[in-house]
């Protein structure tokens, strides 16, 4: 389960941020400035309820704390200790931009007996003109996170340069996997996302860079939304498009790329106890845990999935309809939010 402990974020330059899909954030009047100015924080009482629901009732083996920026919650250290005491894996999805006593608190937890099941997913969003203070804070935190940290990168196009992230991994002895997230559109909000016409170029760029990074023992984990044809090899004379895709997939191991086309999102629970299928679809439908109690996670997840899947009548590309990989379940045919966004744009 993903628990969004706050809608507040201390970094506002991420124009691909999923948080911008949330109606109350869009209505706050802060856009197009990125990041929420609404300091909505999950209360300690509601957090305790969610821990009980996720771990004791739903038997979730892992929870992830998200935001906004979760480290901006004044009770984040308490939240981590309470979750870790229940002997489950706990992840913190963060931008890495925090310091002072907050950094010391989280470092102390990581190096305590409880910290063996604590992990950090850091999207440093390295970019030209990045404030010096921001870079300094990220580096100082990576120094103590070490192998408990996995770097996350959001791909909005094929110009993504992974070398700076690889350098951070080597310098601070981080987990030798870079999680690549493909930037998806929010269903009811304008945002920057990867152009589907550049998907193949993105895939080829990752393959080229993956070969170089593999020499340093670094692998690339492609997150949800990636499709098989992104990695297609150059089509040979007499070769079908599907055969070229399968040949390209066969090359991924040599490129150090871990890929499986999936659309099985974790449920996202917000500070108001509303539940969304996934962040890009937050504006489409949410269910209140205050109103409905489910004895297990599956019925709730299924009801949200059915709601959106029943509306998705097309796939990312025309060829998806007859593609054997999609038919066999080897490719899901694209991110659900992207498919629905295309339908809204084309009126299909």
XYZ file of C-alpha atoms in Angstrom:
348
model
C 0.000 0.000 0.000
C 1.103 3.542 -0.757
C 0.278 5.990 2.026
C 0.434 9.654 1.029
C 1.242 11.285 4.339
C 1.067 14.853 3.013
C 0.182 16.863 -0.085
C 2.916 19.409 0.694
C 6.152 19.398 -1.293
C 9.266 21.531 -0.856
C 10.306 21.259 -4.517
C 8.094 22.808 -7.181
C 10.001 22.326 -10.415
C 8.733 18.818 -11.207
C 6.239 19.558 -13.975
C 5.659 15.819 -14.483
C 4.502 15.402 -10.864
C 1.532 13.077 -10.413
C 0.352 15.116 -7.430
C -0.980 17.718 -9.845
C -3.782 15.357 -10.868
C -5.551 15.776 -7.530
C -8.666 17.984 -7.745
C -8.121 19.885 -4.501
C -4.577 20.763 -5.568
C -5.699 21.952 -8.983
C -8.413 24.044 -7.326
C -5.954 25.661 -4.918
C -4.956 28.307 -7.469
C -1.249 27.501 -7.257
C -0.910 26.035 -10.731
C 0.939 26.172 -13.069
C 3.537 26.485 -10.316
C 4.490 22.913 -9.528
C 3.989 21.527 -6.044
C 1.169 21.884 -3.583
C 0.822 24.875 -1.299
C -1.810 22.993 0.680
C -0.159 21.752 3.862
C -2.407 18.750 4.309
C -0.906 16.224 6.718
C -2.111 12.771 7.680
C -2.913 12.728 11.395
C -1.271 10.286 13.801
C -4.665 8.729 14.542
C -5.490 8.120 10.903
C -2.009 6.801 10.230
C -2.463 4.263 13.023
C -5.761 3.205 11.417
C -4.078 2.763 8.054
C -1.227 0.725 9.518
C -3.732 -1.589 11.155
C -5.713 -1.896 7.924
C -2.668 -2.462 5.702
C -0.710 -4.833 7.910
C -3.120 -6.514 10.301
C -6.186 -6.749 8.021
C -4.856 -6.711 4.455
C -1.580 -8.444 5.373
C 0.474 -6.132 3.165
C 4.157 -7.164 3.252
C 5.309 -3.634 2.458
C 4.104 -0.065 2.766
C 5.520 3.009 1.087
C 5.219 6.550 2.429
C 4.739 9.170 -0.283
C 3.614 12.767 -0.665
C 3.926 15.472 -1.706
C 7.271 15.108 0.003
C 6.899 12.676 2.944
C 9.940 13.970 4.809
C 8.115 17.297 5.242
C 5.598 15.653 7.577
C 6.507 16.642 11.152
C 5.761 13.089 12.365
C 7.621 11.186 9.640
C 10.148 9.681 12.094
C 7.354 8.503 14.382
C 5.474 7.040 11.404
C 8.537 5.084 10.308
C 9.216 3.669 13.768
C 5.600 2.551 14.175
C 5.566 0.785 10.808
C 8.985 -0.840 11.208
C 8.006 -2.130 14.652
C 5.396 -4.278 12.869
C 8.204 -6.069 10.988
C 7.291 -5.109 7.423
C 9.349 -3.520 4.676
C 8.896 0.249 4.691
C 9.813 2.495 1.774
C 10.099 6.275 1.668
C 9.652 7.861 -1.773
C 11.481 11.169 -1.479
C 13.203 13.902 -3.454
C 16.105 13.721 -0.994
C 15.909 17.445 -0.249
C 15.825 17.611 3.541
C 18.393 18.200 6.215
C 19.060 19.246 9.794
C 17.279 17.344 12.545
C 15.023 15.563 10.032
C 18.011 14.030 8.280
C 19.517 13.013 11.621
C 16.249 11.397 12.748
C 15.923 9.268 9.640
C 19.606 8.342 9.661
C 19.335 7.186 13.280
C 16.329 5.014 12.416
C 18.136 3.456 9.461
C 21.133 2.559 11.631
C 18.993 1.223 14.484
C 17.868 -2.434 14.748
C 14.552 -1.376 13.166
C 16.307 0.003 10.096
C 17.079 -3.323 8.457
C 13.733 -3.137 6.620
C 13.811 0.569 5.759
C 14.435 1.641 2.171
C 14.570 4.963 0.344
C 13.572 5.638 -3.266
C 15.153 8.979 -4.179
C 14.159 10.968 -7.267
C 16.947 13.563 -7.225
C 15.724 15.125 -10.509
C 19.215 16.205 -11.548
C 18.927 19.089 -13.984
C 20.721 22.197 -15.284
C 20.464 25.118 -12.928
C 19.542 22.963 -9.951
C 20.031 25.018 -6.756
C 23.345 24.356 -5.040
C 21.640 23.941 -1.651
C 19.351 21.273 -3.101
C 22.241 19.282 -4.552
C 24.135 19.568 -1.271
C 21.181 18.244 0.750
C 20.704 15.303 -1.619
C 24.380 14.360 -1.496
C 24.528 14.582 2.295
C 21.537 12.263 2.607
C 22.832 9.768 0.059
C 26.041 9.572 2.084
C 24.275 7.897 5.022
C 21.565 6.081 3.051
C 24.146 4.042 1.106
C 22.766 0.692 -0.105
C 19.353 1.370 1.474
C 18.817 3.922 -1.310
C 17.635 3.266 -4.861
C 17.725 6.169 -7.296
C 14.617 6.857 -9.346
C 14.578 8.755 -12.635
C 11.543 10.005 -14.564
C 11.862 9.681 -18.345
C 10.023 12.407 -20.229
C 11.999 11.966 -23.440
C 14.958 10.237 -25.053
C 17.448 12.906 -23.933
C 17.725 11.388 -20.466
C 21.351 11.128 -19.294
C 21.877 8.433 -16.676
C 25.607 8.974 -16.166
C 25.197 11.537 -13.322
C 23.014 9.031 -11.466
C 25.517 6.249 -12.042
C 28.224 8.507 -10.624
C 26.155 9.016 -7.465
C 25.720 5.256 -7.118
C 29.458 4.682 -7.326
C 30.373 7.587 -5.061
C 27.935 6.794 -2.251
C 27.696 3.001 -2.642
C 23.977 3.046 -3.384
C 21.866 0.132 -4.577
C 23.101 -0.698 -8.076
C 19.693 -0.411 -9.706
C 18.210 2.742 -11.224
C 14.433 2.658 -11.355
C 13.209 4.301 -14.548
C 9.685 5.691 -14.383
C 8.023 6.648 -17.641
C 6.266 9.984 -17.251
C 2.531 9.485 -17.793
C -0.233 12.022 -18.312
C -2.633 12.831 -15.519
C -6.162 12.004 -16.526
C -7.770 15.409 -15.928
C -4.841 17.771 -15.767
C -2.204 19.101 -18.170
C 1.315 17.943 -17.345
C 4.571 17.116 -19.069
C 4.718 13.490 -20.129
C 6.557 11.297 -22.576
C 5.323 11.595 -26.165
C 4.268 8.142 -27.329
C 5.854 8.886 -30.719
C 9.198 9.018 -28.876
C 8.674 5.772 -26.974
C 10.885 3.739 -29.286
C 13.639 6.383 -29.108
C 13.412 6.293 -25.304
C 13.722 2.514 -25.313
C 16.734 2.574 -27.615
C 18.414 5.258 -25.495
C 17.972 3.124 -22.387
C 19.441 0.106 -24.200
C 22.517 2.049 -25.279
C 23.116 3.521 -21.853
C 22.312 0.229 -20.177
C 25.189 -1.489 -21.987
C 27.633 1.085 -20.595
C 26.209 1.013 -17.074
C 26.218 -2.773 -16.952
C 30.011 -2.658 -17.085
C 29.834 -0.992 -13.661
C 27.340 -3.536 -12.339
C 24.410 -1.096 -12.590
C 21.049 -2.294 -13.896
C 17.974 -0.397 -15.077
C 14.560 -1.363 -13.739
C 11.770 -0.205 -16.027
C 8.714 0.684 -13.982
C 5.043 0.520 -14.998
C 3.871 1.976 -18.308
C 6.696 0.693 -20.498
C 5.589 -1.256 -23.553
C 7.440 -4.009 -25.387
C 7.739 -2.196 -28.724
C 9.893 0.490 -27.080
C 12.736 -2.008 -27.137
C 12.182 -3.421 -30.651
C 15.308 -4.188 -32.684
C 15.680 -2.668 -36.151
C 13.358 -4.590 -38.432
C 15.112 -6.794 -40.960
C 13.984 -7.488 -44.509
C 11.155 -9.986 -44.433
C 10.881 -9.781 -40.647
C 7.550 -8.984 -39.005
C 7.270 -6.109 -36.568
C 6.397 -8.536 -33.797
C 9.509 -10.624 -34.503
C 11.643 -7.477 -34.308
C 10.075 -6.651 -30.946
C 10.777 -10.131 -29.602
C 14.352 -9.956 -30.834
C 14.759 -6.589 -29.138
C 13.390 -7.984 -25.879
C 15.946 -10.774 -26.122
C 18.689 -8.134 -26.097
C 17.616 -6.569 -22.795
C 19.639 -8.915 -20.624
C 22.829 -7.833 -22.391
C 21.759 -4.218 -21.800
C 21.259 -4.725 -18.069
C 17.573 -3.852 -18.354
C 14.945 -5.444 -16.129
C 11.593 -5.197 -17.903
C 8.130 -6.629 -17.526
C 5.109 -4.893 -19.006
C 2.650 -4.568 -16.125
C -0.234 -2.459 -14.880
C -0.729 -3.645 -11.313
C -0.546 -0.447 -9.260
C -0.548 -0.372 -5.503
C -3.478 1.434 -3.941
C -2.757 5.060 -3.043
C -4.317 6.288 0.207
C -4.414 10.055 0.723
C -4.445 12.097 3.966
C -8.258 12.341 3.764
C -8.439 8.507 3.646
C -9.588 8.458 0.027
C -8.157 5.658 -2.095
C -7.114 5.912 -5.742
C -6.233 3.210 -8.256
C -2.955 5.044 -8.955
C -1.754 8.645 -8.783
C -2.256 9.556 -12.481
C -5.899 8.493 -12.156
C -6.533 10.200 -8.815
C -8.857 12.754 -10.374
C -10.958 10.086 -12.078
C -12.341 8.156 -9.125
C -11.548 7.718 -5.477
C -13.213 5.676 -2.753
C -13.415 6.821 0.861
C -12.215 4.379 3.508
C -14.405 6.275 5.961
C -17.470 5.121 4.057
C -16.496 1.650 2.877
C -14.549 -0.975 4.786
C -13.093 -3.895 2.887
C -12.003 -7.083 4.672
C -9.251 -7.495 2.085
C -7.432 -5.324 -0.415
C -8.473 -7.263 -3.515
C -12.165 -6.232 -3.771
C -11.276 -2.553 -3.428
C -8.468 -2.779 -5.970
C -10.698 -4.731 -8.340
C -13.538 -2.221 -8.132
C -11.244 0.679 -9.023
C -9.524 -1.273 -11.789
C -12.825 -2.322 -13.361
C -14.076 1.263 -13.281
C -11.172 2.494 -15.416
C -10.570 -0.562 -17.577
C -14.204 -0.610 -18.647
C -13.676 2.875 -20.101
C -10.454 2.070 -21.967
C -11.490 1.054 -25.466
C -8.166 1.521 -27.242
C -4.444 1.105 -26.741
C -1.460 3.393 -27.223
C -0.904 2.400 -30.840
C -3.167 1.051 -33.582
C -0.893 -1.997 -33.900
C -1.543 -2.929 -30.259
C -4.993 -4.277 -31.138
C -3.591 -7.147 -33.206
C -0.203 -7.510 -31.492
C 0.507 -11.040 -30.343
C 2.464 -9.825 -27.320
C -0.534 -7.926 -26.028
C -2.806 -10.852 -26.768
C -0.561 -13.227 -24.812
C -0.275 -10.835 -21.876
C 3.424 -10.134 -22.488
C 2.562 -6.451 -22.989
C -0.325 -4.543 -21.411
C -0.646 -2.090 -24.302
C 0.355 0.996 -22.342
C -0.406 2.934 -19.199
C -4.115 3.068 -18.418
C -4.041 6.814 -17.758
C -2.288 7.404 -21.093
C -4.891 5.343 -22.955
C -7.784 7.179 -21.319
C -6.120 10.542 -21.939
C -5.824 9.728 -25.646
C -9.488 8.798 -25.772
C -10.454 12.115 -24.207
C -8.277 13.962 -26.722
C -9.602 12.117 -29.774
C -13.176 11.619 -28.636
C -12.984 7.892 -29.324
